[in-house]
mmCIF file of C-alpha atoms and ligand atoms in Angstrom:
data_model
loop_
_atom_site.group_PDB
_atom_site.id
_atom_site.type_symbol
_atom_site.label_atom_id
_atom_site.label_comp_id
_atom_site.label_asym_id
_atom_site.label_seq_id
_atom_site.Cartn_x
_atom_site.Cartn_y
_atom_site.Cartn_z
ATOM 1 C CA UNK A 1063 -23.131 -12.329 -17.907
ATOM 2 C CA UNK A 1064 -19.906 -13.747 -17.538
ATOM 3 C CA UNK A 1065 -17.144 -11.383 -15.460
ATOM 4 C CA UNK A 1066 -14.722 -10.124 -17.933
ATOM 5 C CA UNK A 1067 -10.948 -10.824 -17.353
ATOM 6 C CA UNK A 1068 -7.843 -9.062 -16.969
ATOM 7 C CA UNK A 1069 -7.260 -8.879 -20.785
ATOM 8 C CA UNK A 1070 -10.914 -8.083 -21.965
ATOM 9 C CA UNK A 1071 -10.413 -5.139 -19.055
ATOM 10 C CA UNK A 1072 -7.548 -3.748 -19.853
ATOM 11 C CA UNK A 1073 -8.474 -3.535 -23.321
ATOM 12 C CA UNK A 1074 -11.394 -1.633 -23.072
ATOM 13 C CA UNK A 1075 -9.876 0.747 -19.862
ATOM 14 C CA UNK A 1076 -6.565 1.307 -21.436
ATOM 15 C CA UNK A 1077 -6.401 0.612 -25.264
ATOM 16 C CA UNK A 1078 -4.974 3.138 -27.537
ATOM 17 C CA UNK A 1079 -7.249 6.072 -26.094
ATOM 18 C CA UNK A 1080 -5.463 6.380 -22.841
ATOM 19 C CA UNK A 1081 -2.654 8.313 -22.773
ATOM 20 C CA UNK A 1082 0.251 5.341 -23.100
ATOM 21 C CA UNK A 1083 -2.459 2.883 -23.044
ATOM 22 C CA UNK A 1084 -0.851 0.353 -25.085
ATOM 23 C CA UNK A 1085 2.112 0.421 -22.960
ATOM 24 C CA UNK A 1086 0.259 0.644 -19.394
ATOM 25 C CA UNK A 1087 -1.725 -2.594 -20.453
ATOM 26 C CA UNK A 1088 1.304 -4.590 -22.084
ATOM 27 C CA UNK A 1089 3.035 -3.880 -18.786
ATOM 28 C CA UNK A 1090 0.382 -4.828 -16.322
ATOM 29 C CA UNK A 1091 0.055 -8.032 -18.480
ATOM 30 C CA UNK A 1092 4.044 -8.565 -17.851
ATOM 31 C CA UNK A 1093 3.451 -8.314 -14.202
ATOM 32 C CA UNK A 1094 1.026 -10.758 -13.786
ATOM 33 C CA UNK A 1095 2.446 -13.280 -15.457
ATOM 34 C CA UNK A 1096 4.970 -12.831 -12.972
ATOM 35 C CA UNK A 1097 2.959 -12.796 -10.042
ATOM 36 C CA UNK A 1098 1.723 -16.081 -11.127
ATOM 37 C CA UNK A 1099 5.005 -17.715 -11.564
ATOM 38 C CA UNK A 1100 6.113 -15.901 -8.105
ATOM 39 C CA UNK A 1101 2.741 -17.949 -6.732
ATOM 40 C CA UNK A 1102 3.747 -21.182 -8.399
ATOM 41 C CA UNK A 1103 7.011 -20.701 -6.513
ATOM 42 C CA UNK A 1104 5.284 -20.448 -3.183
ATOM 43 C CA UNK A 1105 2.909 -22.532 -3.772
ATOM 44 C CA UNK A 1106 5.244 -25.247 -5.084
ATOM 45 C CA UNK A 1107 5.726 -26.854 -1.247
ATOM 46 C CA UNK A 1108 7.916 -26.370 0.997
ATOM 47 C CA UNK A 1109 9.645 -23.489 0.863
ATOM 48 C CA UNK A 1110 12.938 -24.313 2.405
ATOM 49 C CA UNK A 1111 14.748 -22.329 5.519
ATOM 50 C CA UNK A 1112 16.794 -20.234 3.186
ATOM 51 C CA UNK A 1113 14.314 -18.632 0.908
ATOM 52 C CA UNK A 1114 12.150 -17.743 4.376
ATOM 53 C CA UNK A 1115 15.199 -16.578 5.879
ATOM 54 C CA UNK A 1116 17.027 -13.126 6.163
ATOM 55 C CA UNK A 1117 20.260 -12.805 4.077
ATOM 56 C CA UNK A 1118 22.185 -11.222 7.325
ATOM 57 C CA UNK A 1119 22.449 -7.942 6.237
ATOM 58 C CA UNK A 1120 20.275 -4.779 5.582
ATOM 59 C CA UNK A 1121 18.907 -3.733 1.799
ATOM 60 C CA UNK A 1122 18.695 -0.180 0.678
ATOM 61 C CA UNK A 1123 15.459 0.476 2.665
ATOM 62 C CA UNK A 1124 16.796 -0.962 5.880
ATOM 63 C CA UNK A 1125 15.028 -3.582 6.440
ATOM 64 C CA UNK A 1126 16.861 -7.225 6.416
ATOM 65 C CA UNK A 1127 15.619 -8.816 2.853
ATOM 66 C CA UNK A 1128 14.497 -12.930 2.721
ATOM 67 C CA UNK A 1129 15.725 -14.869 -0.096
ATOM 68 C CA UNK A 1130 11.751 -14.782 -1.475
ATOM 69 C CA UNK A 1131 12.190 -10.945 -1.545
ATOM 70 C CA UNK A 1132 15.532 -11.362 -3.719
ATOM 71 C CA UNK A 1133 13.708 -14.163 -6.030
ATOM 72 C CA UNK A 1134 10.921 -12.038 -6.202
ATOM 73 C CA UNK A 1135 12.966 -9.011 -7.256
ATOM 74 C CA UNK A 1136 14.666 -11.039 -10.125
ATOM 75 C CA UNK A 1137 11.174 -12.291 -11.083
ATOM 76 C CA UNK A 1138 10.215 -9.072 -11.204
ATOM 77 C CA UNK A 1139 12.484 -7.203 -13.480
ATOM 78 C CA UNK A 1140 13.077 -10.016 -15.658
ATOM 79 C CA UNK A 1141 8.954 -9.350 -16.878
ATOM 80 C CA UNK A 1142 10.262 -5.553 -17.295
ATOM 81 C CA UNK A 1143 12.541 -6.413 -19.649
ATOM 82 C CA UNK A 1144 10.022 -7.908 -21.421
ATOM 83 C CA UNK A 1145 7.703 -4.898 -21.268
ATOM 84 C CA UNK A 1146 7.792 -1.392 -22.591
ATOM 85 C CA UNK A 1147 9.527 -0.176 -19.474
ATOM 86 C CA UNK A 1148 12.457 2.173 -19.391
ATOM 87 C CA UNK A 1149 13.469 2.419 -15.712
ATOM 88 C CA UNK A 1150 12.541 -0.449 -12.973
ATOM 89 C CA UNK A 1151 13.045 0.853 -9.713
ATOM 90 C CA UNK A 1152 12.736 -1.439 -6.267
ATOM 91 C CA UNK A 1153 12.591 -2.022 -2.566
ATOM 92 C CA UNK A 1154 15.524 -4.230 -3.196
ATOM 93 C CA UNK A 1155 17.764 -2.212 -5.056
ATOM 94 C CA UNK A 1156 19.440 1.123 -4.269
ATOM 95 C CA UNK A 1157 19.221 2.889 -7.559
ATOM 96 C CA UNK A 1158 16.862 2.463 -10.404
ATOM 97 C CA UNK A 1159 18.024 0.163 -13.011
ATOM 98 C CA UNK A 1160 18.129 1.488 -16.937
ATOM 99 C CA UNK A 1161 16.161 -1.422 -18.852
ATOM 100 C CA UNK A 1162 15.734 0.372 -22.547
ATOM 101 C CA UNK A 1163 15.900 4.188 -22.663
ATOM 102 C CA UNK A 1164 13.571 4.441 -25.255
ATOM 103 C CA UNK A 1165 10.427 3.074 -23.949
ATOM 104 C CA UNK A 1166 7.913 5.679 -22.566
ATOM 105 C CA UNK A 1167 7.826 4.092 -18.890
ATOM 106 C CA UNK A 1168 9.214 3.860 -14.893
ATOM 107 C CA UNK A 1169 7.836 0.911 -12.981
ATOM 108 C CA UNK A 1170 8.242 1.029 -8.679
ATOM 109 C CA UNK A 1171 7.880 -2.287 -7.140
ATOM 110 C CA UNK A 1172 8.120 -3.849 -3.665
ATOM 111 C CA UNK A 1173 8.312 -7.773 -4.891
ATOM 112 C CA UNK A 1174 6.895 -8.973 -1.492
ATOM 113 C CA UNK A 1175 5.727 -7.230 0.910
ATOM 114 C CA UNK A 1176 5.088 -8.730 4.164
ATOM 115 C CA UNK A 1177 8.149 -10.241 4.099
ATOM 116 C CA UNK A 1178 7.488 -11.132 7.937
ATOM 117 C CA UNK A 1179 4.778 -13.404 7.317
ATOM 118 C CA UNK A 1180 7.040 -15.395 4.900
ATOM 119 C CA UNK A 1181 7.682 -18.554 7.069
ATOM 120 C CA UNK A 1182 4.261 -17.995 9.006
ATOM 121 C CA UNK A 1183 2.278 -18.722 5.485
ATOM 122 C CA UNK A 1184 0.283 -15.514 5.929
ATOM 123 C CA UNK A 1185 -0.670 -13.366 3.565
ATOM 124 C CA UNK A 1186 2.091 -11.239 1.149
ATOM 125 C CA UNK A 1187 1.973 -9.394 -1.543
ATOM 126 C CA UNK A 1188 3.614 -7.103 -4.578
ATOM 127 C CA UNK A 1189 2.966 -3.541 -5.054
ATOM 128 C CA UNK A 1190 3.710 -1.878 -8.036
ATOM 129 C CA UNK A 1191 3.538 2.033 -9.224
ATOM 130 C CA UNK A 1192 3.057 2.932 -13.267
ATOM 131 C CA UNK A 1193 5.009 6.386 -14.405
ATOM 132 C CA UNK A 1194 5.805 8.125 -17.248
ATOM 133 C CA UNK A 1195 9.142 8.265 -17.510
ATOM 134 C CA UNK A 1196 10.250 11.764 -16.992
ATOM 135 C CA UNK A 1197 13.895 13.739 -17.254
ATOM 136 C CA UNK A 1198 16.889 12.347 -18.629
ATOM 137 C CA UNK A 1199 16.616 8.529 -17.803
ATOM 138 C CA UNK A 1200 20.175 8.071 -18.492
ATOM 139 C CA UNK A 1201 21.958 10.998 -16.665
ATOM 140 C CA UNK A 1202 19.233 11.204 -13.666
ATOM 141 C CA UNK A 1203 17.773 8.139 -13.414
ATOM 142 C CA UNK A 1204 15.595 8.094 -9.836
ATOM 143 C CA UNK A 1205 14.034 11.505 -11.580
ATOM 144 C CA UNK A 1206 11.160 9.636 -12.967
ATOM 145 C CA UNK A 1207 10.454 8.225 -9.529
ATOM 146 C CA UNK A 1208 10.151 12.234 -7.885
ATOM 147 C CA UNK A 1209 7.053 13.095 -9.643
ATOM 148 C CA UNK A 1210 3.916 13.138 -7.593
ATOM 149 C CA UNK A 1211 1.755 10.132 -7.020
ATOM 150 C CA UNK A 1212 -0.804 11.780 -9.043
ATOM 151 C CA UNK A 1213 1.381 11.628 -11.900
ATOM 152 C CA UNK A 1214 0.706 7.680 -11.451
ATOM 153 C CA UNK A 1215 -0.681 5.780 -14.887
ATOM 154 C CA UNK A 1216 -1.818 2.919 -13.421
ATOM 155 C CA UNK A 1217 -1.071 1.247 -9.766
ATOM 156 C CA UNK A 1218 -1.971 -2.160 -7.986
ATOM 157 C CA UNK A 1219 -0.808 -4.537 -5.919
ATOM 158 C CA UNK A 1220 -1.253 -8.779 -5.813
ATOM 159 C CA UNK A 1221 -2.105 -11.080 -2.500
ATOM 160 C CA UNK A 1222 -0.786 -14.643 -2.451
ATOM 161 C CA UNK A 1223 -3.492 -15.357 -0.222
ATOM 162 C CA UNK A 1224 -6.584 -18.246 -0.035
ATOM 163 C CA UNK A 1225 -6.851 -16.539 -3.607
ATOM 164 C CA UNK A 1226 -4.300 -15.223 -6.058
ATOM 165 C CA UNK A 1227 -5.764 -11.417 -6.758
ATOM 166 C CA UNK A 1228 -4.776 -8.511 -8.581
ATOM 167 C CA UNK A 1229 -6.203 -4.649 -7.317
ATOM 168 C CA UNK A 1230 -5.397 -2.467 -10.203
ATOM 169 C CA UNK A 1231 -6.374 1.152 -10.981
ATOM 170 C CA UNK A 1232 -5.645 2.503 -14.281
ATOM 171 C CA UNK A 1233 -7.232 6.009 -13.215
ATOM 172 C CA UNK A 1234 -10.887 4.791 -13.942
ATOM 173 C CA UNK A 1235 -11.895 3.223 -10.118
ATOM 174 C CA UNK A 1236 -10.288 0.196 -8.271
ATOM 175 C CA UNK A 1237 -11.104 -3.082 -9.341
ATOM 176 C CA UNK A 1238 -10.247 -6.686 -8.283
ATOM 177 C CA UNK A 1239 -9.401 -9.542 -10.302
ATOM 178 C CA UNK A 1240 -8.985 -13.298 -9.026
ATOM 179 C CA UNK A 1241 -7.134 -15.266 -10.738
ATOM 180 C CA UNK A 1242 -8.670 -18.219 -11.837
ATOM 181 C CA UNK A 1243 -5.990 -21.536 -12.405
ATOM 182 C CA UNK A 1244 -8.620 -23.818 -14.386
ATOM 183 C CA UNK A 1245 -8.608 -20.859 -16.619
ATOM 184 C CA UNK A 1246 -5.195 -19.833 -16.136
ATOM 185 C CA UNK A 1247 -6.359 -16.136 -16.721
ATOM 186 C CA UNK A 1248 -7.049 -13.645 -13.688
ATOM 187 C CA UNK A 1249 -11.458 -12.570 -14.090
ATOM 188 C CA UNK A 1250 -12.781 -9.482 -12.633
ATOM 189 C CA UNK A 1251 -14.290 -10.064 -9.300
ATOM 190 C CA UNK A 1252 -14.941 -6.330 -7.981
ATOM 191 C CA UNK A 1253 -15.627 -3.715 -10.667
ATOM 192 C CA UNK A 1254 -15.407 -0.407 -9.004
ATOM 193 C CA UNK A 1255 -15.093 -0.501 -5.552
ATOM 194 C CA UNK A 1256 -16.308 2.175 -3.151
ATOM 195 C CA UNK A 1257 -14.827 2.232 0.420
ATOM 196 C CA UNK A 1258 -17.463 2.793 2.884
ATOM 197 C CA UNK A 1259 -17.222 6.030 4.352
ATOM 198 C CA UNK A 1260 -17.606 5.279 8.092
ATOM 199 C CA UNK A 1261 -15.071 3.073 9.594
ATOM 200 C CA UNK A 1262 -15.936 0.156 11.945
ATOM 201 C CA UNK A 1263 -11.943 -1.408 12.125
ATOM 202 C CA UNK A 1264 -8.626 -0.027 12.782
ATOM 203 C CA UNK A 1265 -5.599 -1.619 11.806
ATOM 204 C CA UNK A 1266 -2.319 -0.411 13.433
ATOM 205 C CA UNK A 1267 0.625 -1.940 15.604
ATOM 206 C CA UNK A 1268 -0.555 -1.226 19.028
ATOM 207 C CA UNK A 1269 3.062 -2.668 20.284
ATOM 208 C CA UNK A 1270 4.472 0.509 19.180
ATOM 209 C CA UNK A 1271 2.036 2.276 21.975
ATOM 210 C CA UNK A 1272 4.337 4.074 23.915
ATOM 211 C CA UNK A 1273 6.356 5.180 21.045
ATOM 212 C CA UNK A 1274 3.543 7.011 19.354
ATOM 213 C CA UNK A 1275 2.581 10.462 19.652
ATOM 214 C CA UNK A 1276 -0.061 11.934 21.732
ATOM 215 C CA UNK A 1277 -2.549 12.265 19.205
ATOM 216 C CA UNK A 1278 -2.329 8.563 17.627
ATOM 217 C CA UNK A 1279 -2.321 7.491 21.253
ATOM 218 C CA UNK A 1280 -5.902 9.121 21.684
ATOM 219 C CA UNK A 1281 -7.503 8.348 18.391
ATOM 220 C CA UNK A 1282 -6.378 4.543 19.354
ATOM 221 C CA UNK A 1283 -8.011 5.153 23.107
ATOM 222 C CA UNK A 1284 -11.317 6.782 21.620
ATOM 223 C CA UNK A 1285 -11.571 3.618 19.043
ATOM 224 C CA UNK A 1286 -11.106 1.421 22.062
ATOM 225 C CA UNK A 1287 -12.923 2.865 24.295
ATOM 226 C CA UNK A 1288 -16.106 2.295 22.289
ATOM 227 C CA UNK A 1289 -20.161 2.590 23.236
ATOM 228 C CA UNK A 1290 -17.926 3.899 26.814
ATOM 229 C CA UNK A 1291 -16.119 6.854 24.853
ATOM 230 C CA UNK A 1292 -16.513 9.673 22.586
ATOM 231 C CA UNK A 1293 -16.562 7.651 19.544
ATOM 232 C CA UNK A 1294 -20.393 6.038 21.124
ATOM 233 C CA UNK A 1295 -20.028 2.857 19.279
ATOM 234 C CA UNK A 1296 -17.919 -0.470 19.410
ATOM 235 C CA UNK A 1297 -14.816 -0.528 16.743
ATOM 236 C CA UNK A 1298 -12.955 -3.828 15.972
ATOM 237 C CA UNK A 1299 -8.917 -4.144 15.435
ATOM 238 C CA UNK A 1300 -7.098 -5.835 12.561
ATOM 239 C CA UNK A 1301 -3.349 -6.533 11.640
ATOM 240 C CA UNK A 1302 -1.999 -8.825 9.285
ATOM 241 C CA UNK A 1303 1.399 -7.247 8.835
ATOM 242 C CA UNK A 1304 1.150 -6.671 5.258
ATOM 243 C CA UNK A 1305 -0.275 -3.562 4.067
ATOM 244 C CA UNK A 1306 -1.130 -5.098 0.695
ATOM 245 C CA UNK A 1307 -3.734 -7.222 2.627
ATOM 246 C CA UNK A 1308 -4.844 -4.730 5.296
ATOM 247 C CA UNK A 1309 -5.300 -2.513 2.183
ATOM 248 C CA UNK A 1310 -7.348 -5.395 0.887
ATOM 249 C CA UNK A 1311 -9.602 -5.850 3.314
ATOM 250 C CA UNK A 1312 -10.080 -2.191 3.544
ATOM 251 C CA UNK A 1313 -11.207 -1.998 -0.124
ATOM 252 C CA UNK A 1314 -13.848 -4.646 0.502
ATOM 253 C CA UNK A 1315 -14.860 -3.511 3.833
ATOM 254 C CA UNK A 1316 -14.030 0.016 5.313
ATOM 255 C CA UNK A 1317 -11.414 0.917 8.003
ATOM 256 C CA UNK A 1318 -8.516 2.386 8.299
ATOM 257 C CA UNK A 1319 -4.780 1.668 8.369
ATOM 258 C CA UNK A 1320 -2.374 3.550 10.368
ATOM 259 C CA UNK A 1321 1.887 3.309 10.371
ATOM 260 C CA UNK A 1322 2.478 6.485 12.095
ATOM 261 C CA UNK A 1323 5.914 7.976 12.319
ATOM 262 C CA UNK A 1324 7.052 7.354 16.236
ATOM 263 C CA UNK A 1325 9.841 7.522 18.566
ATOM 264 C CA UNK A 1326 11.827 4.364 17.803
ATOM 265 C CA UNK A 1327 15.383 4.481 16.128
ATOM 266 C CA UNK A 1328 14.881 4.785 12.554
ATOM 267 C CA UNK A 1329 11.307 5.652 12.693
ATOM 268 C CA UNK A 1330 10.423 9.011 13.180
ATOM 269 C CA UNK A 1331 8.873 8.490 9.228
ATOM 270 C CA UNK A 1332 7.182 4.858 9.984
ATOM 271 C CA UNK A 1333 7.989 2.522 8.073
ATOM 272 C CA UNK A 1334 6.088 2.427 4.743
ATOM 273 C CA UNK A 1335 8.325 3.751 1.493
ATOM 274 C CA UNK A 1336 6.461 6.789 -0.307
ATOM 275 C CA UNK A 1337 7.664 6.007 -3.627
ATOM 276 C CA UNK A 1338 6.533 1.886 -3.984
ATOM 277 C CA UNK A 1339 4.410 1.432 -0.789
ATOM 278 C CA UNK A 1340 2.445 4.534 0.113
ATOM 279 C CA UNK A 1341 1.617 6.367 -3.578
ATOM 280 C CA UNK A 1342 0.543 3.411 -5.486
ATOM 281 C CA UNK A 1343 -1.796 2.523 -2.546
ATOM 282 C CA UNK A 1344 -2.879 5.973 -1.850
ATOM 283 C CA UNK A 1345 -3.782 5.609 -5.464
ATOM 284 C CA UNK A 1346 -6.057 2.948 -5.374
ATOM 285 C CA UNK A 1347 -7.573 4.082 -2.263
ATOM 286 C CA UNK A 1348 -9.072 7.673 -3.396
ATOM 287 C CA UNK A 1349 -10.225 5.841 -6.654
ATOM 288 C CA UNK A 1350 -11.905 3.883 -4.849
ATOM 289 C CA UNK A 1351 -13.605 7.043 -2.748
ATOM 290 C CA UNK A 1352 -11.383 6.626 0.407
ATOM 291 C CA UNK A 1353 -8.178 9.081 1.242
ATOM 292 C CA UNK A 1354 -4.505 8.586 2.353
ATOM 293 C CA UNK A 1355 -2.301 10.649 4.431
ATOM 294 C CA UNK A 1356 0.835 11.221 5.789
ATOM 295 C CA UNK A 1357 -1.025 11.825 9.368
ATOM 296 C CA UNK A 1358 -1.803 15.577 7.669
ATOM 297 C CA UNK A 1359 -1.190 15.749 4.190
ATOM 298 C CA UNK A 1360 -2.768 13.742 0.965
ATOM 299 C CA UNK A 1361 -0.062 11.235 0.155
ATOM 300 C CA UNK A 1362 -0.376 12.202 -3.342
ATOM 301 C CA UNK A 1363 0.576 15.675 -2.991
ATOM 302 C CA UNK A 1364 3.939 15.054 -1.598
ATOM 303 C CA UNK A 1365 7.193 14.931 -3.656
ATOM 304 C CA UNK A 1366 9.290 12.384 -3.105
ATOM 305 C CA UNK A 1367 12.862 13.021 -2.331
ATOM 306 C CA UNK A 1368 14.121 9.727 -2.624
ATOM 307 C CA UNK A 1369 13.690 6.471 -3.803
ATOM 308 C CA UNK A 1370 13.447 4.738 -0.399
ATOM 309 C CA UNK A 1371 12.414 7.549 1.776
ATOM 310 C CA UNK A 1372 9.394 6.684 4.228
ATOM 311 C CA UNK A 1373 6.326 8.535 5.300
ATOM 312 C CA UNK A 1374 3.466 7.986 7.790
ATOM 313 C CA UNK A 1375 0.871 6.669 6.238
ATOM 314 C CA UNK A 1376 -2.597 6.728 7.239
ATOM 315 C CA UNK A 1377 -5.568 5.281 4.750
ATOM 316 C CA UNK A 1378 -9.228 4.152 4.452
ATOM 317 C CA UNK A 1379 -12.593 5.406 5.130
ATOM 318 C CA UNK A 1380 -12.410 8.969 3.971
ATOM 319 C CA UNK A 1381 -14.043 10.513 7.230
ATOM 320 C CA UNK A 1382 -11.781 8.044 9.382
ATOM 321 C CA UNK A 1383 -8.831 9.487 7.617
ATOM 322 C CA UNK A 1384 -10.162 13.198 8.354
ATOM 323 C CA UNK A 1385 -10.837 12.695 11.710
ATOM 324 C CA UNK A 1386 -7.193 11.234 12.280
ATOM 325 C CA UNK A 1387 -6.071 14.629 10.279
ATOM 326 C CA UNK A 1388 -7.849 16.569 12.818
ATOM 327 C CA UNK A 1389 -6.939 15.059 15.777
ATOM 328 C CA UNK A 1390 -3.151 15.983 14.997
ATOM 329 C CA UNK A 1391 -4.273 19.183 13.379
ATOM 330 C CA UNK A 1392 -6.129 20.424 16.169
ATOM 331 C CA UNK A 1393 -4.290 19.160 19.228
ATOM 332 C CA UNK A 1394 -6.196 21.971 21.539
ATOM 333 C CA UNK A 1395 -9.146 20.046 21.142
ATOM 334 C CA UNK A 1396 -8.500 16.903 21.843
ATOM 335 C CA UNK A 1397 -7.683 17.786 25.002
ATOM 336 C CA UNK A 1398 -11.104 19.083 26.183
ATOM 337 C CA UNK A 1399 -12.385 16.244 23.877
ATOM 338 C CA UNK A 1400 -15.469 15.018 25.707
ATOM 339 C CA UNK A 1401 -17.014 17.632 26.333
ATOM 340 C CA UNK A 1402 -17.011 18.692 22.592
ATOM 341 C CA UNK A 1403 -17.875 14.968 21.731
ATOM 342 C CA UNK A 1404 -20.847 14.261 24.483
ATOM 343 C CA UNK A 1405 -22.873 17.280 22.792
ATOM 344 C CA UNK A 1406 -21.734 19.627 19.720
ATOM 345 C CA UNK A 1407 -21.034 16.880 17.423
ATOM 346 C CA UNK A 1408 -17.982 18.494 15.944
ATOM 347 C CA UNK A 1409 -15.973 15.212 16.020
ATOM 348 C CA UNK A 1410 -19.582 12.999 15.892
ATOM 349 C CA UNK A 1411 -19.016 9.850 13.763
HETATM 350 O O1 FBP B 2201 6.289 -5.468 11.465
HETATM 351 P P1 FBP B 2201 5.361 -4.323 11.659
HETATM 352 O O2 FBP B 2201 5.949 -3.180 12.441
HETATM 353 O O3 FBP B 2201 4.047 -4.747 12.175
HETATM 354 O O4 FBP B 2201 5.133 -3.709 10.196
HETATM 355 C C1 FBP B 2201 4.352 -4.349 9.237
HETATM 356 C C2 FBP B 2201 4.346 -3.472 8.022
HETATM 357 O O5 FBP B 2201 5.632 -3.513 7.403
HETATM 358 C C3 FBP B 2201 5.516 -4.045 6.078
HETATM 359 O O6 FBP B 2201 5.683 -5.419 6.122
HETATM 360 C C4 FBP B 2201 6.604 -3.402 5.238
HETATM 361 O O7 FBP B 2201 6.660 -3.975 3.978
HETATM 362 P P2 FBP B 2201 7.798 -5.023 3.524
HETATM 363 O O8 FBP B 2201 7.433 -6.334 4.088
HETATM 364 O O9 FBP B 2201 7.686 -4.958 2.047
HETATM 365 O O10 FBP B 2201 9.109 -4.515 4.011
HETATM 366 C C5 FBP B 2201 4.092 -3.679 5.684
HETATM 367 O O11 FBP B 2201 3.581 -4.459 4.664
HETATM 368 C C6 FBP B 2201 3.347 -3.925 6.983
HETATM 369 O O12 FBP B 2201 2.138 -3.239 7.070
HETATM 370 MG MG1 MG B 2202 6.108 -3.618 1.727
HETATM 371 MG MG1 MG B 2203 8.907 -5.711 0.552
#
């Protein structure tokens, strides 16, 4: 049996049955077409110093964009013009742009993400989040972007990796599509991913050590100190520097992902944006069985505040995440933590 593609998927996950099917699927259509001509542009050769390079000065989020973000970006909303979307909101832009007040939809988007690994040819990605458009579009028009991430229609993200690939929820599991360029279409090639429940990776930024708090620092320590430590087994480390493709690799095989909030200027949040980096992922994760939060909280549950406000974001393995939760939630025992480990099993793996 031939795997079905994009197209065949989304018409039998979100025809006319799901609430703004028609829409959801027109729109996720629009964005991969733009995520392959975004590939064709990267793929064309070489890329030339100014589209890897900074543009000097900060974008609304903070961070210093490259002229591939900024082509992305117009890439980007150009195929929400051309889709029933009524507010496009971005990493790149300070306030949400009005597209067509009448259509039923607000699309989040970071256009590339992993912007560092631009001129080191490493995996980057797009992430995208799929409201309903909510409020008065025209008078308020970031309102749409405050709802909750459960409030999320559909949510993915593409790697311009080895492979082109789509992840895409629509609210029915995470699935995986590759796209294929002899067939010019993207075909399923994981239908319903669970994340397995034990982690054996962690991916974090372990330069940021000393800047983390006491209870990262010892969740790192335990993971390191492996068969020697409370954890009793061996864990591995991963970091690619964009959380699209940690997230991938999660998806496919376990882990966990951790941007904590820490002591550096500027980060006391981290450094992932709730509204177009942490909720659409969070999404994809729990369909896909695993869980996402802020260190504490479910990601999902929170109410963002503003369109480029950042959170702490911790994903993966649900009993990864948990443990994590408890090991900020429950400071007192970490401290007399091998003892408890070595023989009551309450933090057992
Ligand atoms: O440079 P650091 O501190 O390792 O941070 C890497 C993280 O920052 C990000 O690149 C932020 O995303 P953008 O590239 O879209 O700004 C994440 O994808 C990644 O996980
Ligand atoms: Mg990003
Ligand atoms: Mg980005």
């Amino acid at each position: 049996m031939t795997s079905p593609t994009l197209d065949a998927f989304l018409d039998t996950h979100v025809g006319s049955g799901a609430p703004l099917g028609e829409a959801v699927s027109l729109t996720v259509r629009r964005l991969a077409s733009a995520a392959v001509a975004l590939c064709g542009t990267i793929e064309q050769g070489p890329l030339g110093k100014a589209v890897a390079e900074g543009r000097g000065h900060a974008g609304p989020s903070g961070d210093v964009p490259k002229e591939l973000d900024l082509l992305a970006d117009a890439l980007f909303i150009d195929a929400m013009r051309q889709a029933p979307v009524c507010l496009y909101a971005s990493e790149e832009l300070e306030d949400a742009v009005l597209l067509d007040p009448a259509a039923p939809l607000a699309v989040a988007v970071d256009p590339l993400d992993g912007s560092s690994n631009i001129d080191t040819n490493a995996p980057i990605g797009t992430i995208f989040s799929i409201l309903p458009k909510a409020g008065d579009p025209v008078g308020e028009r970031s309102a749409s972007f405050f709802q909750g991430g459960d409030a999320q229609l559909a949510a993915g993200f593409f790697i311009y990796g080895p492979q082109l690939a789509l992840v895409l929820s629509v609210g029915s599991g995470t699935h995986i599509f590759v796209f294929s360029s002899a067939g010019g279409v993207f075909v399923q090639a994981h239908g319903g991913l669970v994340i397995p429940a034990r982690a054996q990776e962690f991916a974090i930024n372990t330069a940021n050590y000393r800047h983390w708090d006491e209870a990262v620092r010892l969740y790192v320590d335990d993971c390191l100190k492996g068969t020697e430590g409370p954890r009793e087994r061996e864990f591995n480390m991963r970091w690619v520097a964009a959380v699209a493709a940690d997230a991938y690799r999660i998806l496919i095989r376990g882990g966990v992902y951790l941007y904590p909030g820490d002591s550096r200027r500027g980060y006391a949040e981290g450094r992932l944006r709730l509204v177009y980096e942490a909720n659409p992922i969070a999404f994809l994760i729990e369909q896909a069985g695993g869980a996402a939060t802020d260190t504490i909280n479910r990601i999902l549950d929170l109410t963002p505040r503003s369109l480029h406000q950042r959170v702490p974001l911790v994903f993966g393995s649900a009993r990864e995440v948990a443990r994590i939760g408890r090991y900020h939630t429950e400071p007192s025992n970490i401290a007399e933590r091998a003892p408890l480990f070595s023989n009551r099993g309450l933090f057992r793996a």
